[in-house]
Tab-separated table of C-alpha atoms in Angstrom:
chain	number	residue	atom	x	y	z
K	1	ILE	CA	-254.454	88.379	37.390
K	2	LYS	CA	-255.726	89.616	40.699
K	3	GLU	CA	-259.172	90.724	39.711
K	4	LEU	CA	-261.543	90.831	36.729
K	5	ARG	CA	-264.111	93.585	36.893
K	6	GLU	CA	-267.374	93.290	35.075
K	7	PHE	CA	-268.936	96.006	32.987
K	8	ASP	CA	-272.551	95.681	31.885
K	9	GLY	CA	-272.483	92.002	32.865
K	10	LYS	CA	-269.498	91.168	30.621
K	11	ALA	CA	-265.840	90.799	31.524
K	12	ASN	CA	-263.981	93.756	30.037
K	13	VAL	CA	-260.552	92.171	30.318
K	14	GLU	CA	-258.951	90.065	27.632
K	15	LEU	CA	-255.707	88.216	28.195
K	16	GLN	CA	-252.983	88.523	25.596
K	17	PRO	CA	-249.319	87.521	25.329
K	18	CYS	CA	-246.863	89.783	27.108
K	19	PRO	CA	-245.287	92.244	24.629
K	20	ILE	CA	-242.012	92.101	26.553
K	21	THR	CA	-241.439	88.379	27.122
K	22	ALA	CA	-243.431	87.040	24.143
K	23	PHE	CA	-243.021	89.811	21.576
K	24	VAL	CA	-243.736	87.683	18.478
K	25	ASP	CA	-246.793	86.078	20.093
K	26	PHE	CA	-248.035	89.540	21.079
K	27	THR	CA	-247.638	90.962	17.554
K	28	ASN	CA	-249.422	87.900	16.092
K	29	TRP	CA	-252.254	88.315	18.634
K	30	LEU	CA	-252.585	92.018	17.831
K	31	LYS	CA	-252.559	91.424	14.056
K	32	ALA	CA	-255.350	88.864	14.500
K	33	LYS	CA	-257.380	91.334	16.617
K	34	LEU	CA	-256.969	94.089	14.028
K	35	SER	CA	-257.884	91.736	11.185
K	36	SER	CA	-261.027	90.489	12.932
K	37	ASP	CA	-262.283	93.929	14.041
K	38	LYS	CA	-262.081	96.590	11.332
K	39	LYS	CA	-263.219	99.286	13.803
K	40	LEU	CA	-260.382	98.624	16.257
K	41	PHE	CA	-257.672	101.273	16.701
K	42	VAL	CA	-254.625	100.948	18.942
K	43	LEU	CA	-253.159	103.610	21.226
K	44	PRO	CA	-250.028	101.927	22.593
K	45	ILE	CA	-249.060	102.924	26.136
K	46	ASN	CA	-245.585	101.512	26.674
K	47	GLU	CA	-242.418	101.212	24.641
K	48	ALA	CA	-242.682	97.471	23.984
K	49	ILE	CA	-246.201	97.893	22.598
K	50	VAL	CA	-245.154	100.941	20.552
K	51	TYR	CA	-242.316	98.883	19.077
K	52	ALA	CA	-244.712	95.990	18.353
K	53	CYS	CA	-247.229	98.303	16.681
K	54	ASP	CA	-244.511	99.914	14.579
K	55	THR	CA	-243.303	96.464	13.524
K	56	ILE	CA	-246.835	95.506	12.459
K	57	ARG	CA	-247.504	98.663	10.452
K	58	LEU	CA	-244.143	98.363	8.646
K	59	GLU	CA	-244.897	94.755	7.670
K	60	HIS	CA	-248.641	95.244	6.961
K	61	SER	CA	-249.331	98.546	5.236
K	62	GLU	CA	-253.079	97.763	5.195
K	63	LEU	CA	-253.046	98.110	9.010
K	64	ALA	CA	-250.867	101.231	9.195
K	65	ASP	CA	-253.712	103.699	9.766
K	66	ARG	CA	-255.053	101.730	12.748
K	67	PHE	CA	-252.343	102.930	15.137
K	68	ILE	CA	-252.585	106.206	17.045
K	69	MET	CA	-248.908	106.894	17.505
K	70	PRO	CA	-245.921	108.760	16.047
K	71	SER	CA	-244.595	107.913	12.596
K	72	HIS	CA	-241.890	105.307	12.107
K	73	THR	CA	-239.448	108.107	11.275
K	74	SER	CA	-240.170	109.790	14.612
K	75	LEU	CA	-239.792	106.510	16.499
K	76	ILE	CA	-236.292	106.063	15.109
K	77	TYR	CA	-235.370	108.916	17.456
K	78	THR	CA	-237.820	108.534	20.318
K	79	LEU	CA	-236.919	104.880	20.920
K	80	SER	CA	-233.135	105.354	20.663
K	81	LYS	CA	-230.878	107.399	22.924
K	82	PHE	CA	-228.127	106.853	20.338
K	83	ASN	CA	-230.160	108.222	17.401
K	84	ALA	CA	-231.808	111.037	19.394
K	85	THR	CA	-228.493	112.317	20.779
K	86	GLN	CA	-226.821	112.108	17.382
K	87	ALA	CA	-229.711	114.010	15.754
K	88	ALA	CA	-229.670	116.666	18.499
K	89	GLN	CA	-225.978	117.280	17.953
K	90	LYS	CA	-226.407	117.492	14.162
K	91	VAL	CA	-228.887	120.374	14.533
K	92	GLY	CA	-226.794	122.181	17.144
K	93	ILE	CA	-228.619	121.232	20.343
K	94	GLU	CA	-226.191	121.214	23.233
K	95	THR	CA	-225.708	117.788	24.815
K	96	PRO	CA	-223.357	116.484	27.475
K	97	GLU	CA	-220.040	115.278	26.074
K	98	THR	CA	-221.049	112.074	24.299
K	99	PHE	CA	-219.184	109.112	22.868
K	100	PHE	CA	-221.121	106.950	20.423
K	101	ILE	CA	-219.964	103.471	21.389
K	102	LYS	CA	-222.189	101.296	19.186
K	103	ASP	CA	-224.697	102.118	16.455
K	104	PRO	CA	-227.939	100.099	16.854
K	105	SER	CA	-227.470	98.636	13.378
K	106	SER	CA	-223.852	97.568	13.885
K	107	LEU	CA	-221.740	95.217	15.966
K	108	ILE	CA	-218.699	97.509	15.784
K	109	LEU	CA	-217.654	99.072	19.094
K	110	GLU	CA	-215.945	102.468	19.156
K	111	ILE	CA	-214.305	102.736	22.560
K	112	PRO	CA	-213.054	106.259	23.389
K	113	THR	CA	-209.280	106.517	23.207
K	114	LYS	CA	-208.971	109.829	25.043
K	115	GLN	CA	-208.521	110.136	28.801
K	116	LEU	CA	-211.989	110.020	30.377
K	117	GLN	CA	-213.184	111.928	33.434
K	118	TYR	CA	-215.223	109.576	35.631
K	119	PRO	CA	-217.935	109.082	36.713
K	120	LEU	CA	-219.693	108.749	33.345
K	121	ILE	CA	-223.094	107.398	32.329
K	122	LEU	CA	-223.355	104.471	29.946
K	123	LYS	CA	-226.761	104.367	28.203
K	124	TRP	CA	-228.215	101.712	25.935
K	125	ASP	CA	-231.343	101.488	23.819
K	126	ASN	CA	-234.345	99.204	24.033
K	127	VAL	CA	-233.949	96.188	21.782
K	128	LEU	CA	-235.743	93.117	20.518
K	129	ASN	CA	-233.216	90.377	21.278
K	130	THR	CA	-232.556	87.253	19.228
K	131	THR	CA	-234.851	85.132	21.422
K	132	GLY	CA	-237.827	87.408	20.691
K	133	LYS	CA	-237.848	89.196	24.050
K	134	TYR	CA	-238.141	92.984	24.153
K	135	GLU	CA	-235.454	94.317	26.500
K	136	LYS	CA	-235.792	97.760	28.009
K	137	GLY	CA	-232.757	99.978	27.659
K	138	GLY	CA	-231.128	101.513	30.639
K	139	LEU	CA	-228.199	103.327	32.076
K	140	ARG	CA	-225.352	102.608	34.410
K	141	VAL	CA	-223.021	104.980	36.211
K	142	VAL	CA	-219.452	103.880	35.553
K	143	GLU	CA	-216.837	104.917	38.075
K	144	ASN	CA	-213.698	103.760	36.290
K	145	LYS	CA	-212.244	102.180	33.155
K	146	ALA	CA	-212.587	98.589	34.394
K	147	VAL	CA	-216.317	98.988	35.140
K	148	LEU	CA	-216.810	100.672	31.750
K	149	GLU	CA	-215.028	97.858	29.895
K	150	ASP	CA	-217.047	95.179	31.730
K	151	ALA	CA	-220.345	96.940	31.017
K	152	ILE	CA	-219.547	97.423	27.322
K	153	ALA	CA	-218.466	93.778	27.013
K	154	GLU	CA	-221.792	92.707	28.539
K	155	LEU	CA	-223.791	94.855	26.089
K	156	ALA	CA	-221.642	94.236	22.992
K	157	PRO	CA	-223.483	91.128	21.659
K	158	SER	CA	-226.821	92.962	21.685
K	159	ASN	CA	-228.092	94.900	18.665
K	160	CYS	CA	-228.791	97.962	20.818
K	161	GLY	CA	-227.273	101.404	20.451
K	162	ILE	CA	-224.830	102.384	23.199
K	163	ILE	CA	-223.604	105.843	24.207
K	164	LEU	CA	-221.342	107.097	26.968
K	165	GLN	CA	-222.014	110.562	28.379
K	166	GLN	CA	-220.562	113.041	30.782
K	167	MET	CA	-222.525	113.092	34.038
K	168	VAL	CA	-224.494	116.299	34.509
K	169	PRO	CA	-225.599	117.114	38.081
K	170	GLY	CA	-229.299	117.674	38.677
K	171	HIS	CA	-232.509	115.801	38.014
K	172	GLY	CA	-234.743	115.251	35.012
K	173	VAL	CA	-238.408	116.068	34.646
K	174	GLY	CA	-240.808	114.830	31.993
K	175	ALA	CA	-244.365	115.552	30.935
K	176	PHE	CA	-246.374	113.487	28.457
K	177	PHE	CA	-249.367	114.672	26.448
K	178	LEU	CA	-251.687	113.324	23.792
K	179	ARG	CA	-252.499	116.238	21.504
K	180	GLN	CA	-255.004	116.536	18.699
K	181	ASN	CA	-255.473	119.549	16.438
K	182	GLY	CA	-253.247	121.666	18.643
K	183	LYS	CA	-255.092	120.853	21.880
K	184	ILE	CA	-254.063	118.645	24.780
K	185	VAL	CA	-256.634	115.849	25.153
K	186	LEU	CA	-254.787	113.683	27.685
K	187	ARG	CA	-252.037	114.277	30.252
K	188	PHE	CA	-250.130	111.379	31.761
């Protein structure tokens, strides 16, 4: 901590466990905060905290209305490249050629058997690992079959979803908004 600023003579910073490296400690801390302050609501601002909040509201229905965030059903898609891409294809949204390598709920790998045109992009989902650490998903450009096989072997033990996609030239752009009653109240 580099600096604590004071507001009205009181420190306005409270230390808590890291939601990424100490996920279980963080969720326990947050549950305690919510239980001790009935007026407290949580607007999570990163994926690890969103995942922690979703975990809490699924396990503690009495706290479910204290989170300002998408529903659990929505998060199934927003926190998973695997699920989001699969859902997009099911409703006819065009996606790059995609191979679904590993479902997030399975350990079975489905390696493409057809001849692949490299380079391709291997993408994997965020995941809470077995040691209780929240690992951010990512992507890797794979230039050939050997690199692809090594990368899949590295990811295989994890319970994350994995997809392989055709590379599409260009760049991505994103915009994020908090909306209420049809109006944008926050842009970030």
